[in-house]
JSON list of C-alpha atoms in Angstrom, two decimals:
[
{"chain": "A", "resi": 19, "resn": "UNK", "atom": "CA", "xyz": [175.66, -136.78, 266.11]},
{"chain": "A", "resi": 20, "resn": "UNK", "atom": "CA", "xyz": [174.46, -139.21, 263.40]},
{"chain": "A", "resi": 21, "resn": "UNK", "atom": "CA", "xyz": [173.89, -142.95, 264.66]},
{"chain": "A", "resi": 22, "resn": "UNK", "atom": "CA", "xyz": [173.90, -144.49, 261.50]},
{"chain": "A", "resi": 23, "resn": "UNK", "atom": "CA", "xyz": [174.23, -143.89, 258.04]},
{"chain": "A", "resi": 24, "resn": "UNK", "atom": "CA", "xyz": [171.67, -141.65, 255.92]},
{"chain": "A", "resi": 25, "resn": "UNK", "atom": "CA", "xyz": [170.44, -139.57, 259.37]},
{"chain": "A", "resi": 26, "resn": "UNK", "atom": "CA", "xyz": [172.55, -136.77, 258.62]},
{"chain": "A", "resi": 27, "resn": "UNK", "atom": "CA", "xyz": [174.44, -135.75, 255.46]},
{"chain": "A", "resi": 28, "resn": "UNK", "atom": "CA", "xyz": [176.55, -132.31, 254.87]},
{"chain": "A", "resi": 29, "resn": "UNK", "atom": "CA", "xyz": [175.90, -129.84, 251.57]},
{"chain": "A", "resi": 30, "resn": "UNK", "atom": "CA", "xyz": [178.48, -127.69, 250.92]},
{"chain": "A", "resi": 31, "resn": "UNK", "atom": "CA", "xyz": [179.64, -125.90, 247.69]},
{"chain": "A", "resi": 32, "resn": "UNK", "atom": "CA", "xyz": [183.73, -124.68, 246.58]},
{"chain": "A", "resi": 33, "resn": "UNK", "atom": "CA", "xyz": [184.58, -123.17, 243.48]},
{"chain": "A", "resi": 34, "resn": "UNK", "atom": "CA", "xyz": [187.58, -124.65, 241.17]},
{"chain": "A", "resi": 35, "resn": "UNK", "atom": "CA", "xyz": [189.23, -122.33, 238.95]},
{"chain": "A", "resi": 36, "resn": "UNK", "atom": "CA", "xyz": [190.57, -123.31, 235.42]},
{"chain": "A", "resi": 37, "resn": "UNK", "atom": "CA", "xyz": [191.89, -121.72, 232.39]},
{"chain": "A", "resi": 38, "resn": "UNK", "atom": "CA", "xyz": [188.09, -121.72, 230.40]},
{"chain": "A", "resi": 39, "resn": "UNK", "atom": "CA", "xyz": [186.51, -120.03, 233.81]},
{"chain": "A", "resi": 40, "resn": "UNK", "atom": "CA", "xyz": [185.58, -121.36, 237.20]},
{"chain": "A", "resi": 41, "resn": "UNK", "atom": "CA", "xyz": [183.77, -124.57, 237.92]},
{"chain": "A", "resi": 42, "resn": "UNK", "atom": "CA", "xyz": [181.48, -125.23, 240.96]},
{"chain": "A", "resi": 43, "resn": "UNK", "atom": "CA", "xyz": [181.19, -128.26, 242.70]},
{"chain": "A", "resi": 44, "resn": "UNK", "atom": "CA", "xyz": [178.13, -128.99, 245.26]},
{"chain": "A", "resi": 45, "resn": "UNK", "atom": "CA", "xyz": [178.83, -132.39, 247.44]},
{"chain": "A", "resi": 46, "resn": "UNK", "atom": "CA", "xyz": [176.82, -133.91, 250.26]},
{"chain": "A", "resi": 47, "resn": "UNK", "atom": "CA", "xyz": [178.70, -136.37, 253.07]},
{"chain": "A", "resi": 48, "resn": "UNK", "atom": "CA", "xyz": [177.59, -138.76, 255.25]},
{"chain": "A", "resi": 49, "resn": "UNK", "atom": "CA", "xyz": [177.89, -137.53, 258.61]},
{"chain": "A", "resi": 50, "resn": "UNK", "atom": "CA", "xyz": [178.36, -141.36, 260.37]},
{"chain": "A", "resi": 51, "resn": "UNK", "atom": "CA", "xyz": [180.64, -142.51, 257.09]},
{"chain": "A", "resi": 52, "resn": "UNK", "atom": "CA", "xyz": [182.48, -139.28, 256.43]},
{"chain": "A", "resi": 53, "resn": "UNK", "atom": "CA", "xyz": [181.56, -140.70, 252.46]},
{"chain": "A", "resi": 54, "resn": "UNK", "atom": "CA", "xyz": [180.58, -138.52, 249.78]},
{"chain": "A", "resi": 55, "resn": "UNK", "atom": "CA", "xyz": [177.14, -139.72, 249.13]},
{"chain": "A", "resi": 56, "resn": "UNK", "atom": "CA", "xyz": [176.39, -136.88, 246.24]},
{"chain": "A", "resi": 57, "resn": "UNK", "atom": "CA", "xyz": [178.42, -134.21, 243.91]},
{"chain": "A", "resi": 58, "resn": "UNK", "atom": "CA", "xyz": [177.62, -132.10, 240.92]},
{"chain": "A", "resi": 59, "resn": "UNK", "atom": "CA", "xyz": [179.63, -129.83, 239.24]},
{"chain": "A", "resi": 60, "resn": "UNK", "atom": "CA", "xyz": [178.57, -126.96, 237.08]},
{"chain": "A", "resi": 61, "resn": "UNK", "atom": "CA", "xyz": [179.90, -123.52, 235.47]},
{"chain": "A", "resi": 62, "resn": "UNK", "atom": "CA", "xyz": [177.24, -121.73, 237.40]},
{"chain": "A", "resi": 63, "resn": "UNK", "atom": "CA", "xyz": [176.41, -121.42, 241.06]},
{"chain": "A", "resi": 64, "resn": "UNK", "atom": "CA", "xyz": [172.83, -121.27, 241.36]},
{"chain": "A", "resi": 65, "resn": "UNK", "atom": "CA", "xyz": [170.29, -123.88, 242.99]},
{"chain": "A", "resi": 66, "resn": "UNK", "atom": "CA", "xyz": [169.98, -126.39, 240.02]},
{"chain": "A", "resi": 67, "resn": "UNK", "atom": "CA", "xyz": [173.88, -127.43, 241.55]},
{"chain": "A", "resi": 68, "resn": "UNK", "atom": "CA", "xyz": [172.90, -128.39, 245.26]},
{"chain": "A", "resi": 69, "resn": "UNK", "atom": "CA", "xyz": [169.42, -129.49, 243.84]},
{"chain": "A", "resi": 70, "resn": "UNK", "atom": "CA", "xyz": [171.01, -131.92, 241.48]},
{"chain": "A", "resi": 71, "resn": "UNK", "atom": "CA", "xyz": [174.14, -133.02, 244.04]},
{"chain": "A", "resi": 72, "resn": "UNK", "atom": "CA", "xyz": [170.93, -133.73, 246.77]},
{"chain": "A", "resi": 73, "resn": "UNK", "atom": "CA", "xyz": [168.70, -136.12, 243.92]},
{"chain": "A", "resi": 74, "resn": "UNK", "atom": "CA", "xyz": [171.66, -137.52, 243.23]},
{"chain": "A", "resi": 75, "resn": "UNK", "atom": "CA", "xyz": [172.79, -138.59, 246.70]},
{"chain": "A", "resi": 76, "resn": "UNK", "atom": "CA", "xyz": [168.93, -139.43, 247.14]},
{"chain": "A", "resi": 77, "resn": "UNK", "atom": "CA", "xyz": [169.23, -141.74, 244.18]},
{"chain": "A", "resi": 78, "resn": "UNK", "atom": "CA", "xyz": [172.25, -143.53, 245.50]},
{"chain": "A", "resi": 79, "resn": "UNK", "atom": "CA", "xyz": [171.70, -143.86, 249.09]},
{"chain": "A", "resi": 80, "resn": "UNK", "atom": "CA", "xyz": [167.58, -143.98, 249.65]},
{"chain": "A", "resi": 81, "resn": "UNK", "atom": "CA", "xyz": [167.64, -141.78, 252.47]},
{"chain": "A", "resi": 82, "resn": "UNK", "atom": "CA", "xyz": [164.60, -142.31, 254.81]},
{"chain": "A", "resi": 83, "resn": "UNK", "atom": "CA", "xyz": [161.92, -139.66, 255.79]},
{"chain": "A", "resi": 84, "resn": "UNK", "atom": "CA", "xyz": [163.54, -137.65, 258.79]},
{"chain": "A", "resi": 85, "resn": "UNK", "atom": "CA", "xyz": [166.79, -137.27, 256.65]},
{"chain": "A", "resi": 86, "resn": "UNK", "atom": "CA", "xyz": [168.94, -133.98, 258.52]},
{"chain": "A", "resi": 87, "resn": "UNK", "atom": "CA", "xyz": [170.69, -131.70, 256.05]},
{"chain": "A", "resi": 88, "resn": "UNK", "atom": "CA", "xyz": [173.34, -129.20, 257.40]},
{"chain": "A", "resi": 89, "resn": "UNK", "atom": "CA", "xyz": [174.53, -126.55, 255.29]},
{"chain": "A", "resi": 90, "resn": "UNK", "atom": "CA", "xyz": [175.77, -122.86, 255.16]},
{"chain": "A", "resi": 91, "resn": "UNK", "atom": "CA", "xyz": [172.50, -121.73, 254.79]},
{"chain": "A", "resi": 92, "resn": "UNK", "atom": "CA", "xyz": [173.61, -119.88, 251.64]},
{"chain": "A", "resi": 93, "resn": "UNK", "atom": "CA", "xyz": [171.14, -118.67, 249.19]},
{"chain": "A", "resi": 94, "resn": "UNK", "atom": "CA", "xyz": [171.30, -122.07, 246.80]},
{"chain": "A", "resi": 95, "resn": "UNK", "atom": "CA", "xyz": [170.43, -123.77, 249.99]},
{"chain": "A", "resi": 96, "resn": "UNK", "atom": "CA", "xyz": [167.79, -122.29, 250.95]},
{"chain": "A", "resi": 97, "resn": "UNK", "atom": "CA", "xyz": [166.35, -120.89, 247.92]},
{"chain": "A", "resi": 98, "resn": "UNK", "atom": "CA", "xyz": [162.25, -122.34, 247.32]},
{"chain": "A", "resi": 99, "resn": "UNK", "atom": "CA", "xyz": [163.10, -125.04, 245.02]},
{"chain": "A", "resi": 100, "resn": "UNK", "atom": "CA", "xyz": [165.74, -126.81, 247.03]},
{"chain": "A", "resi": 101, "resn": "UNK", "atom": "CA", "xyz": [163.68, -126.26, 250.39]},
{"chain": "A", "resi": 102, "resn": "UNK", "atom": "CA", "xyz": [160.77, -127.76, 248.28]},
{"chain": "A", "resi": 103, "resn": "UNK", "atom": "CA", "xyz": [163.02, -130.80, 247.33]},
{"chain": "A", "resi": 104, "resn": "UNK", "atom": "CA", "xyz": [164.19, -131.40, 250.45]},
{"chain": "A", "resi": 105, "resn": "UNK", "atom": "CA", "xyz": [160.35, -131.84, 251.66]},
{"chain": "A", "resi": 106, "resn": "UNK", "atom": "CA", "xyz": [159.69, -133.77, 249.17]},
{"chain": "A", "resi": 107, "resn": "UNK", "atom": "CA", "xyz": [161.88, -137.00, 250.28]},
{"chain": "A", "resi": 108, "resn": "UNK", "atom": "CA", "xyz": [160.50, -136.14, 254.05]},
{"chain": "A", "resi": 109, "resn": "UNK", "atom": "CA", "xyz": [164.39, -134.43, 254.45]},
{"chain": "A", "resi": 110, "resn": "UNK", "atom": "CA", "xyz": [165.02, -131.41, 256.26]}
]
């Protein structure tokens, strides 16, 4: 259970279908605000989404070192680069 804001955010990814193809959209929530603190969108699912969704929730909110992520554990989320990313704000 998150305290306060920025202890605990969910990722999670859905796919939007349109008439030019299907769209992907990555968004992280606050788990104490319920408000989506991130989102990226992108014609491809692959880790660059959830990567860029995360930096930009990171961007916007300052999230301090001990930062919880929950997620599906899919393979965007827990491919190198986004585990890598995640250590790098002190976010896990």
């Amino acid at each position: 259970k998150a305290t306060a804001p920025n202890k605990v955010w969910l990722g999670d990814m859905t796919y939007i279908p349109t008439k030019e193809g299907t769209l992907y959209l990555a968004v992280n929530i606050d788990v104490f605000s319920r408000k989506i603190v991130g989102w990226s969108m992108s014609s491809r699912m692959h880790d660059k989404l959830v990567r860029d969704c995360f930096l930009q929730a990171c961007g916007k909110e300052h999230p301090q070192p001990g930062l919880i992520v929950h997620t599906d554990q899919g393979s965007q989320y827990t491919s190198s680069r986004y585990q890598s990313t995640l250590r790098q704000v002190g976010a896990q």
